[in-house]
Short mmCIF file of C-alpha atoms in Angstrom, two decimals:
data_model
loop_
_atom_site.label_atom_id
_atom_site.label_comp_id
_atom_site.label_asym_id
_atom_site.label_seq_id
_atom_site.Cartn_x
_atom_site.Cartn_y
_atom_site.Cartn_z
CA UNK A 1 -2.62 -58.42 -21.26
CA UNK A 2 -0.93 -61.48 -23.17
CA UNK A 3 -1.10 -61.59 -26.90
CA UNK A 4 -3.27 -64.25 -26.91
CA UNK A 5 -5.88 -62.74 -24.50
CA UNK A 6 -5.84 -59.51 -26.60
CA UNK A 7 -6.53 -61.45 -29.86
CA UNK A 8 -9.54 -62.88 -28.07
CA UNK A 9 -10.74 -59.69 -27.04
CA UNK A 10 -10.57 -58.45 -30.72
CA UNK A 11 -11.83 -61.35 -31.97
CA UNK A 12 -15.11 -61.20 -29.65
CA UNK A 13 -15.46 -57.49 -30.45
CA UNK A 14 -15.50 -58.19 -34.17
CA UNK A 15 -17.94 -60.99 -33.60
CA UNK A 16 -20.31 -59.03 -31.54
CA UNK A 17 -20.18 -56.29 -34.67
CA UNK A 18 -21.00 -59.53 -36.90
CA UNK A 19 -23.99 -60.18 -34.44
CA UNK A 20 -25.21 -56.53 -34.79
CA UNK A 21 -25.07 -56.84 -38.59
CA UNK A 22 -26.83 -60.02 -38.89
CA UNK A 23 -29.42 -59.05 -36.43
CA UNK A 24 -29.92 -55.72 -37.97
CA UNK A 25 -30.49 -57.35 -41.40
CA UNK A 26 -32.74 -59.90 -40.15
CA UNK A 27 -34.95 -58.55 -37.36
CA UNK A 28 -38.11 -56.43 -38.03
CA UNK A 29 -37.36 -52.57 -37.90
CA UNK A 30 -40.41 -51.07 -36.03
CA UNK A 31 -40.00 -47.32 -35.23
CA UNK A 32 -40.62 -47.53 -31.85
CA UNK A 33 -37.64 -50.28 -31.38
CA UNK A 34 -33.97 -49.24 -31.51
CA UNK A 35 -32.34 -52.46 -31.78
CA UNK A 36 -28.94 -51.23 -30.64
CA UNK A 37 -30.58 -49.64 -27.52
CA UNK A 38 -31.55 -53.21 -25.91
CA UNK A 39 -29.05 -54.00 -23.41
CA UNK A 40 -28.36 -57.51 -24.69
CA UNK A 41 -24.77 -57.60 -24.37
CA UNK A 42 -22.51 -60.18 -26.46
CA UNK A 43 -24.34 -63.22 -25.07
CA UNK A 44 -27.84 -61.95 -25.37
CA UNK A 45 -26.76 -60.92 -29.04
CA UNK A 46 -25.46 -64.61 -29.71
CA UNK A 47 -28.77 -66.09 -28.15
CA UNK A 48 -30.84 -64.05 -30.69
CA UNK A 49 -28.65 -64.96 -33.45
CA UNK A 50 -28.89 -68.73 -32.47
CA UNK A 51 -32.46 -68.41 -32.17
CA UNK A 52 -32.90 -67.00 -35.80
CA UNK A 53 -30.85 -70.18 -36.91
CA UNK A 54 -28.06 -67.76 -38.29
CA UNK A 55 -25.37 -69.99 -36.25
CA UNK A 56 -25.72 -73.68 -35.68
CA UNK A 57 -25.34 -75.52 -32.62
CA UNK A 58 -21.60 -75.99 -32.49
CA UNK A 59 -21.02 -72.67 -33.83
CA UNK A 60 -23.47 -71.22 -31.08
CA UNK A 61 -21.51 -73.49 -28.23
CA UNK A 62 -18.12 -72.22 -29.52
CA UNK A 63 -19.20 -68.59 -29.48
CA UNK A 64 -20.79 -69.10 -26.05
CA UNK A 65 -17.52 -70.68 -24.28
CA UNK A 66 -15.64 -67.81 -25.80
CA UNK A 67 -17.71 -65.44 -24.26
CA UNK A 68 -17.10 -67.01 -20.91
CA UNK A 69 -13.37 -67.28 -21.55
CA UNK A 70 -13.15 -63.69 -21.70
CA UNK A 71 -15.53 -63.16 -18.65
CA UNK A 72 -12.94 -65.61 -16.58
CA UNK A 73 -10.14 -63.72 -17.92
CA UNK A 74 -11.49 -60.44 -16.81
CA UNK A 75 -12.36 -61.59 -13.37
CA UNK A 76 -9.17 -63.42 -12.81
CA UNK A 77 -6.47 -62.64 -15.50
CA UNK A 78 -4.41 -65.77 -14.53
CA UNK A 79 -7.03 -68.47 -14.81
CA UNK A 80 -6.84 -71.48 -16.30
CA UNK A 81 -8.73 -71.23 -19.54
CA UNK A 82 -6.98 -74.30 -21.62
CA UNK A 83 -9.88 -76.66 -21.30
CA UNK A 84 -12.37 -74.23 -22.39
CA UNK A 85 -10.52 -73.23 -25.52
CA UNK A 86 -10.50 -77.08 -26.24
CA UNK A 87 -13.91 -77.43 -25.64
CA UNK A 88 -14.98 -74.44 -27.88
CA UNK A 89 -12.60 -76.05 -30.68
CA UNK A 90 -14.35 -79.34 -30.25
CA UNK A 91 -17.89 -77.88 -30.66
CA UNK A 92 -16.83 -75.84 -33.76
CA UNK A 93 -15.08 -78.61 -35.47
CA UNK A 94 -17.93 -81.26 -34.78
CA UNK A 95 -20.18 -78.29 -36.47
CA UNK A 96 -18.09 -78.76 -39.65
CA UNK A 97 -17.10 -82.46 -39.43
CA UNK A 98 -17.99 -85.19 -36.96
CA UNK A 99 -14.58 -86.71 -37.51
CA UNK A 100 -13.00 -83.92 -35.58
CA UNK A 101 -11.18 -86.67 -33.57
CA UNK A 102 -8.49 -87.30 -36.29
CA UNK A 103 -7.88 -83.63 -36.32
CA UNK A 104 -4.42 -83.64 -34.64
CA UNK A 105 -3.54 -79.69 -34.54
CA UNK A 106 -3.70 -77.71 -31.44
CA UNK A 107 -7.20 -75.79 -30.96
CA UNK A 108 -7.11 -72.04 -31.64
CA UNK A 109 -9.69 -69.59 -30.23
CA UNK A 110 -8.59 -66.61 -32.10
CA UNK A 111 -8.89 -68.63 -35.39
CA UNK A 112 -12.24 -69.98 -34.15
CA UNK A 113 -13.74 -66.57 -33.61
CA UNK A 114 -12.33 -65.49 -37.11
CA UNK A 115 -14.16 -68.18 -38.65
CA UNK A 116 -17.28 -67.28 -36.97
CA UNK A 117 -17.06 -63.92 -38.16
CA UNK A 118 -16.53 -64.94 -41.62
CA UNK A 119 -19.65 -67.60 -41.39
CA UNK A 120 -22.02 -64.89 -40.44
CA UNK A 121 -20.74 -62.31 -42.90
CA UNK A 122 -20.12 -64.65 -46.02
CA UNK A 123 -22.08 -67.87 -45.51
CA UNK A 124 -19.28 -70.04 -47.22
CA UNK A 125 -20.34 -73.39 -48.55
CA UNK A 126 -20.37 -76.24 -46.07
CA UNK A 127 -17.69 -78.18 -48.21
CA UNK A 128 -15.06 -75.09 -47.84
CA UNK A 129 -15.55 -74.81 -44.19
CA UNK A 130 -12.85 -77.22 -42.80
CA UNK A 131 -10.42 -75.97 -45.07
CA UNK A 132 -11.20 -72.38 -43.90
CA UNK A 133 -10.82 -73.06 -40.57
CA UNK A 134 -7.66 -74.99 -41.05
CA UNK A 135 -6.26 -71.85 -42.74
CA UNK A 136 -7.26 -69.49 -40.27
CA UNK A 137 -5.43 -71.90 -37.55
CA UNK A 138 -2.33 -71.62 -39.52
CA UNK A 139 -2.44 -67.56 -40.04
CA UNK A 140 -2.98 -67.59 -36.21
CA UNK A 141 0.47 -68.93 -35.89
CA UNK A 142 1.77 -68.47 -32.37
CA UNK A 143 -1.44 -67.18 -31.12
CA UNK A 144 -2.90 -70.99 -31.58
CA UNK A 145 -1.74 -71.72 -27.85
CA UNK A 146 -2.27 -69.54 -25.20
CA UNK A 147 0.76 -67.13 -24.56
CA UNK B 1 -19.08 -104.02 1.42
CA UNK B 2 -22.08 -103.48 3.51
CA UNK B 3 -24.20 -106.08 3.60
CA UNK B 4 -27.64 -104.62 4.13
CA UNK B 5 -29.20 -100.90 4.75
CA UNK B 6 -26.92 -98.78 6.65
CA UNK B 7 -28.08 -97.66 10.27
CA UNK B 8 -26.97 -94.11 10.44
CA UNK B 9 -27.21 -94.23 14.41
CA UNK B 10 -24.56 -96.75 14.15
CA UNK B 11 -22.51 -95.81 11.24
CA UNK B 12 -22.92 -92.03 10.19
CA UNK B 13 -20.52 -92.27 7.32
CA UNK B 14 -22.23 -92.71 3.81
CA UNK B 15 -20.12 -93.55 0.68
CA UNK B 16 -19.68 -91.00 -2.02
CA UNK B 17 -20.60 -92.59 -5.36
CA UNK B 18 -20.25 -92.00 -9.03
CA UNK B 19 -22.89 -93.34 -11.52
CA UNK B 20 -21.99 -94.02 -15.21
CA UNK B 21 -25.59 -92.92 -16.14
CA UNK B 22 -25.85 -93.45 -19.86
CA UNK B 23 -28.95 -92.91 -21.49
CA UNK B 24 -32.31 -91.25 -20.15
CA UNK B 25 -33.67 -94.85 -21.28
CA UNK B 26 -32.02 -96.33 -18.12
CA UNK B 27 -34.53 -94.51 -16.06
CA UNK B 28 -37.14 -97.48 -17.14
CA UNK B 29 -34.29 -100.20 -15.73
CA UNK B 30 -34.05 -103.65 -16.92
CA UNK B 31 -30.16 -104.08 -17.55
CA UNK B 32 -27.14 -105.02 -15.59
CA UNK B 33 -26.38 -101.47 -15.06
CA UNK B 34 -29.71 -100.23 -13.66
CA UNK B 35 -29.84 -103.58 -11.58
CA UNK B 36 -26.25 -102.49 -9.92
CA UNK B 37 -27.74 -98.94 -9.21
CA UNK B 38 -30.89 -100.50 -7.69
CA UNK B 39 -28.90 -102.81 -5.43
CA UNK B 40 -26.44 -100.11 -4.26
CA UNK B 41 -29.55 -97.87 -3.39
CA UNK B 42 -30.87 -100.84 -1.49
CA UNK B 43 -27.71 -100.82 0.97
CA UNK B 44 -28.20 -97.14 2.02
CA UNK B 45 -30.87 -94.95 3.48
CA UNK B 46 -29.65 -91.15 3.26
CA UNK B 47 -31.68 -88.31 4.71
CA UNK B 48 -30.75 -86.50 1.80
CA UNK B 49 -28.89 -86.73 -1.61
CA UNK B 50 -26.64 -84.21 -3.26
CA UNK B 51 -26.53 -84.71 -6.83
CA UNK B 52 -23.34 -83.52 -8.98
CA UNK B 53 -24.71 -84.17 -12.52
CA UNK B 54 -22.93 -83.69 -15.89
CA UNK B 55 -26.12 -82.21 -17.30
CA UNK B 56 -26.21 -79.16 -15.01
CA UNK B 57 -23.12 -77.53 -16.49
CA UNK B 58 -23.18 -73.96 -15.86
CA UNK B 59 -21.26 -70.81 -15.87
CA UNK B 60 -20.91 -70.65 -12.14
CA UNK B 61 -21.62 -72.70 -9.17
CA UNK B 62 -25.34 -73.03 -8.33
CA UNK B 63 -27.35 -75.55 -6.11
CA UNK B 64 -31.08 -76.12 -6.26
CA UNK B 65 -33.11 -74.26 -3.67
CA UNK B 66 -36.88 -75.40 -4.09
CA UNK B 67 -39.13 -77.51 -2.15
CA UNK B 68 -40.43 -79.38 -5.13
CA UNK B 69 -37.98 -79.33 -8.19
CA UNK B 70 -39.36 -80.07 -11.31
CA UNK B 71 -38.34 -82.91 -13.49
CA UNK B 72 -36.46 -81.55 -16.65
CA UNK B 73 -36.54 -83.47 -19.91
CA UNK B 74 -33.16 -82.10 -21.18
CA UNK B 75 -33.14 -84.14 -24.48
CA UNK B 76 -34.69 -84.06 -27.58
CA UNK B 77 -33.59 -87.52 -29.35
CA UNK B 78 -35.60 -89.73 -26.84
CA UNK B 79 -39.41 -90.01 -27.19
CA UNK B 80 -41.57 -92.50 -25.29
CA UNK B 81 -42.17 -92.85 -21.67
CA UNK B 82 -38.89 -91.11 -20.75
CA UNK B 83 -39.90 -87.76 -22.36
CA UNK B 84 -42.64 -87.45 -19.83
CA UNK B 85 -40.81 -89.32 -16.89
CA UNK B 86 -41.43 -87.81 -13.43
CA UNK B 87 -39.24 -88.00 -10.41
CA UNK B 88 -41.15 -86.34 -7.68
CA UNK B 89 -38.66 -86.20 -5.10
CA UNK B 90 -38.79 -83.17 -2.70
CA UNK B 91 -36.06 -80.84 -2.57
CA UNK B 92 -34.20 -79.60 0.68
CA UNK B 93 -33.68 -76.06 1.08
CA UNK B 94 -31.79 -76.15 4.19
CA UNK B 95 -29.30 -78.74 2.69
CA UNK B 96 -28.82 -76.03 -0.22
CA UNK B 97 -27.93 -73.33 2.39
CA UNK B 98 -25.52 -76.02 4.03
CA UNK B 99 -23.76 -76.49 0.90
CA UNK B 100 -23.17 -72.75 0.18
CA UNK B 101 -21.82 -72.55 3.99
CA UNK B 102 -19.37 -75.25 3.40
CA UNK B 103 -17.99 -73.60 -0.11
CA UNK B 104 -17.74 -70.10 1.10
CA UNK B 105 -16.04 -68.01 -0.12
CA UNK B 106 -16.76 -69.70 -3.31
CA UNK B 107 -20.27 -67.77 -4.64
CA UNK B 108 -23.03 -70.38 -4.66
CA UNK B 109 -26.35 -69.11 -6.28
CA UNK B 110 -29.41 -70.24 -4.73
CA UNK B 111 -31.57 -71.75 -7.77
CA UNK B 112 -35.28 -71.89 -7.56
CA UNK B 113 -35.58 -72.83 -11.29
CA UNK B 114 -33.47 -75.70 -12.10
CA UNK B 115 -35.01 -79.01 -11.76
CA UNK B 116 -33.84 -82.60 -11.88
CA UNK B 117 -31.97 -83.26 -15.08
CA UNK B 118 -31.75 -86.57 -16.72
CA UNK B 119 -28.33 -87.33 -15.32
CA UNK B 120 -30.07 -87.09 -11.68
CA UNK B 121 -33.44 -88.80 -12.52
CA UNK B 122 -32.19 -91.73 -14.49
CA UNK B 123 -30.32 -93.02 -11.82
CA UNK B 124 -31.98 -92.07 -8.74
CA UNK B 125 -35.20 -93.85 -10.41
CA UNK B 126 -33.50 -96.91 -9.94
CA UNK B 127 -31.27 -96.43 -6.83
CA UNK B 128 -34.37 -94.71 -5.04
CA UNK B 129 -37.60 -95.42 -7.07
CA UNK B 130 -39.98 -94.31 -4.48
CA UNK B 131 -38.58 -90.58 -4.70
CA UNK B 132 -39.03 -90.39 -1.17
CA UNK B 133 -35.27 -88.97 -0.24
CA UNK B 134 -34.90 -85.23 -0.61
CA UNK B 135 -32.50 -84.20 -3.53
CA UNK B 136 -30.51 -81.07 -4.02
CA UNK B 137 -28.49 -80.83 -7.27
CA UNK B 138 -25.01 -78.95 -7.54
CA UNK B 139 -24.01 -77.52 -10.89
CA UNK B 140 -20.74 -78.04 -12.47
CA UNK B 141 -18.78 -74.32 -13.43
CA UNK B 142 -17.90 -74.74 -16.81
CA UNK B 143 -15.69 -71.99 -16.54
CA UNK B 144 -13.26 -73.80 -13.91
CA UNK B 145 -10.78 -76.41 -14.77
CA UNK B 146 -10.72 -80.18 -13.43
CA UNK B 147 -8.87 -79.39 -10.23
CA UNK B 148 -11.39 -76.91 -9.24
CA UNK B 149 -13.94 -79.66 -9.17
CA UNK B 150 -12.10 -81.98 -7.21
CA UNK B 151 -11.12 -79.50 -4.64
CA UNK B 152 -14.73 -78.32 -4.40
CA UNK B 153 -16.14 -81.63 -3.66
CA UNK B 154 -13.40 -82.38 -0.94
CA UNK B 155 -14.91 -79.34 0.99
CA UNK B 156 -18.12 -81.15 0.96
CA UNK B 157 -16.83 -84.18 2.78
CA UNK B 158 -18.55 -83.14 6.11
CA UNK B 159 -22.20 -83.85 4.56
CA UNK B 160 -21.10 -87.61 4.43
CA UNK B 161 -21.22 -87.68 8.12
CA UNK B 162 -24.51 -85.67 8.20
CA UNK B 163 -26.45 -88.41 6.68
CA UNK B 164 -26.14 -87.03 3.19
CA UNK B 165 -25.34 -89.41 0.23
CA UNK B 166 -23.05 -87.24 -2.51
CA UNK B 167 -23.60 -88.55 -5.79
CA UNK B 168 -21.61 -87.72 -8.92
CA UNK B 169 -23.44 -88.84 -12.39
CA UNK B 170 -21.70 -88.59 -15.73
CA UNK B 171 -19.69 -91.18 -17.86
CA UNK B 172 -15.84 -91.55 -17.63
CA UNK B 173 -16.18 -92.12 -21.44
CA UNK B 174 -18.35 -90.26 -23.33
CA UNK B 175 -17.86 -89.77 -27.22
CA UNK B 176 -21.22 -89.19 -28.76
CA UNK B 177 -19.90 -88.72 -32.21
CA UNK B 178 -18.26 -92.16 -32.07
CA UNK B 179 -21.47 -93.59 -30.20
CA UNK B 180 -23.78 -92.45 -33.19
CA UNK B 181 -21.35 -93.81 -35.68
CA UNK B 182 -20.59 -97.05 -34.25
CA UNK B 183 -24.00 -97.72 -32.21
CA UNK B 184 -23.85 -101.20 -30.72
CA UNK B 185 -20.01 -101.93 -31.45
CA UNK B 186 -17.61 -103.62 -29.29
CA UNK B 187 -15.55 -101.35 -27.28
CA UNK B 188 -12.66 -99.89 -29.53
CA UNK B 189 -9.07 -100.28 -28.65
CA UNK B 190 -8.67 -96.91 -27.43
CA UNK B 191 -11.53 -97.04 -25.28
CA UNK B 192 -10.63 -100.40 -23.58
CA UNK B 193 -6.74 -98.93 -23.27
CA UNK B 194 -8.36 -95.82 -21.59
CA UNK B 195 -10.88 -97.76 -19.22
CA UNK B 196 -8.06 -100.06 -18.22
CA UNK B 197 -5.74 -97.02 -17.63
CA UNK B 198 -8.38 -95.19 -15.56
CA UNK B 199 -9.13 -98.08 -13.30
CA UNK B 200 -5.40 -98.67 -12.83
CA UNK B 201 -5.00 -95.04 -11.41
CA UNK B 202 -8.27 -95.39 -9.37
CA UNK B 203 -6.92 -98.37 -7.75
CA UNK B 204 -3.65 -97.11 -6.82
CA UNK B 205 -4.99 -93.60 -5.90
CA UNK B 206 -3.20 -91.65 -8.85
CA UNK B 207 -5.69 -88.81 -8.27
CA UNK B 208 -3.36 -86.07 -9.64
CA UNK B 209 -3.06 -88.25 -13.10
CA UNK B 210 -6.93 -88.57 -13.37
CA UNK B 211 -7.32 -84.77 -12.66
CA UNK B 212 -4.68 -83.96 -15.15
CA UNK B 213 -6.59 -86.31 -17.71
CA UNK B 214 -5.78 -83.75 -20.76
CA UNK B 215 -2.17 -85.08 -20.60
CA UNK B 216 -3.31 -88.85 -20.79
CA UNK B 217 -2.97 -88.77 -24.71
CA UNK B 218 -5.11 -89.54 -27.71
CA UNK B 219 -7.08 -91.98 -25.95
CA UNK B 220 -7.88 -89.60 -22.97
CA UNK B 221 -8.87 -87.24 -25.74
CA UNK B 222 -11.32 -89.91 -27.46
CA UNK B 223 -12.79 -90.64 -24.33
CA UNK B 224 -13.18 -87.06 -22.77
CA UNK B 225 -13.78 -84.84 -25.76
CA UNK B 226 -15.83 -82.08 -23.46
CA UNK B 227 -15.22 -82.34 -19.31
CA UNK B 228 -18.87 -82.23 -18.70
CA UNK B 229 -19.27 -86.03 -18.32
CA UNK B 230 -16.01 -86.57 -16.40
CA UNK B 231 -16.14 -83.90 -13.86
CA UNK B 232 -18.65 -85.45 -11.65
CA UNK B 233 -16.25 -88.30 -11.55
CA UNK B 234 -13.33 -86.15 -10.17
CA UNK B 235 -15.96 -84.74 -7.80
CA UNK B 236 -16.45 -88.17 -6.17
CA UNK B 237 -12.62 -88.77 -6.36
CA UNK B 238 -12.18 -85.65 -4.19
CA UNK B 239 -14.41 -87.11 -1.90
CA UNK B 240 -12.61 -90.25 -1.21
CA UNK B 241 -10.71 -90.44 2.26
CA UNK B 242 -7.70 -92.34 3.29
CA UNK B 243 -9.15 -95.22 4.91
CA UNK B 244 -11.36 -95.72 1.75
CA UNK B 245 -11.07 -98.10 -1.20
CA UNK B 246 -12.50 -97.68 -4.75
CA UNK B 247 -15.26 -100.03 -5.16
CA UNK B 248 -16.29 -100.60 -8.96
CA UNK B 249 -19.60 -102.00 -8.63
CA UNK B 250 -20.25 -102.32 -12.43
CA UNK B 251 -18.63 -101.42 -15.71
CA UNK B 252 -18.91 -101.96 -19.19
CA UNK B 253 -20.19 -100.61 -22.39
CA UNK B 254 -23.20 -101.25 -24.50
CA UNK B 255 -23.37 -98.86 -27.18
CA UNK B 256 -19.36 -98.04 -27.85
CA UNK B 257 -18.10 -94.56 -26.78
CA UNK B 258 -20.02 -94.68 -23.57
CA UNK B 259 -18.15 -96.15 -20.43
CA UNK B 260 -20.62 -97.33 -17.81
CA UNK B 261 -18.27 -97.56 -15.02
CA UNK B 262 -19.80 -96.84 -11.65
CA UNK B 263 -17.80 -96.57 -8.43
CA UNK B 264 -18.25 -96.20 -4.67
CA UNK B 265 -15.78 -94.82 -2.23
CA UNK B 266 -16.41 -96.61 1.00
#
């Protein structure tokens, strides 16, 4: 497994834990329902998180595509997923700032996943989010493009 | 260009056509784009239509397989007549199975739930307003790269000799953020340059360059921020045969950021 793919796998596992925590905090908790027993998996939890307005449209689309990237690479490890990475980044950027077109940097799926986890856990103010995503992209370094 | 309705007993190959579909409001007609779609439809009488629309962008390859597909109103920002518009064309389950057969071994799901999305009905309501030609929709697989869509469409070529009109519906330029910001503006420099470049490549048959649009620079990035509206154009390119020319029968942009080019391979 490439370092890039391992980073995406780790990022999605962490994001799924964030989904669990966010849903645990937001959903009613009747005795008869043990939420963690429901066979929702990553995409089902993402759907619920979006339905509860804990992610906006662009964030949700990015999280959806990231899950599809993982599925595609698990099915066919050599698949071309560059177009999906760009698309996920586009949706995330436009969820923060519609002038995304003027951002000349490379898309980074590991940075996008880290960003979504922070958004769910810490709800940073809207005005700080573009800088946060930029920092995370810099931190991702060589993982910005697929290795 | 054919001068009247094609008699399928005499000439069995139908064109492959890409419509730049624009807004759902185009279902109501009344502009030069919808007039061109109507004129195109009047020239051909297919036994069925296979529709590849930007708005069925799924995780996998799927084909509609119900006798009476519903009309999907898959948008939130348009009110009035289009929000309840109905396009009651029948489905064609046998054609859906034929598509699956032609695409094997690529897995193709027969989908009984999806109906006609607005990428389908806003052009067909003009080209075939009586809704009496059966329609089957084929999804785009968002997990696959551009080359996959070009190659997949090429495998559907035999349908053109079986009375099936294969239609791609999208937009070669589709930048919603710019469209919202600069509504009604003249096309920007990047848009004009990209459209000119695309038409030049189309004319000289540079399919490889058009498939690899992500390497065409910043203008292409602005024109195609996500693949969904461009991929149906690649599907129609994949259906062009060596003895056919691309016939751009309407082109332009009413809103800024939305290229309305339509082209037929015939």
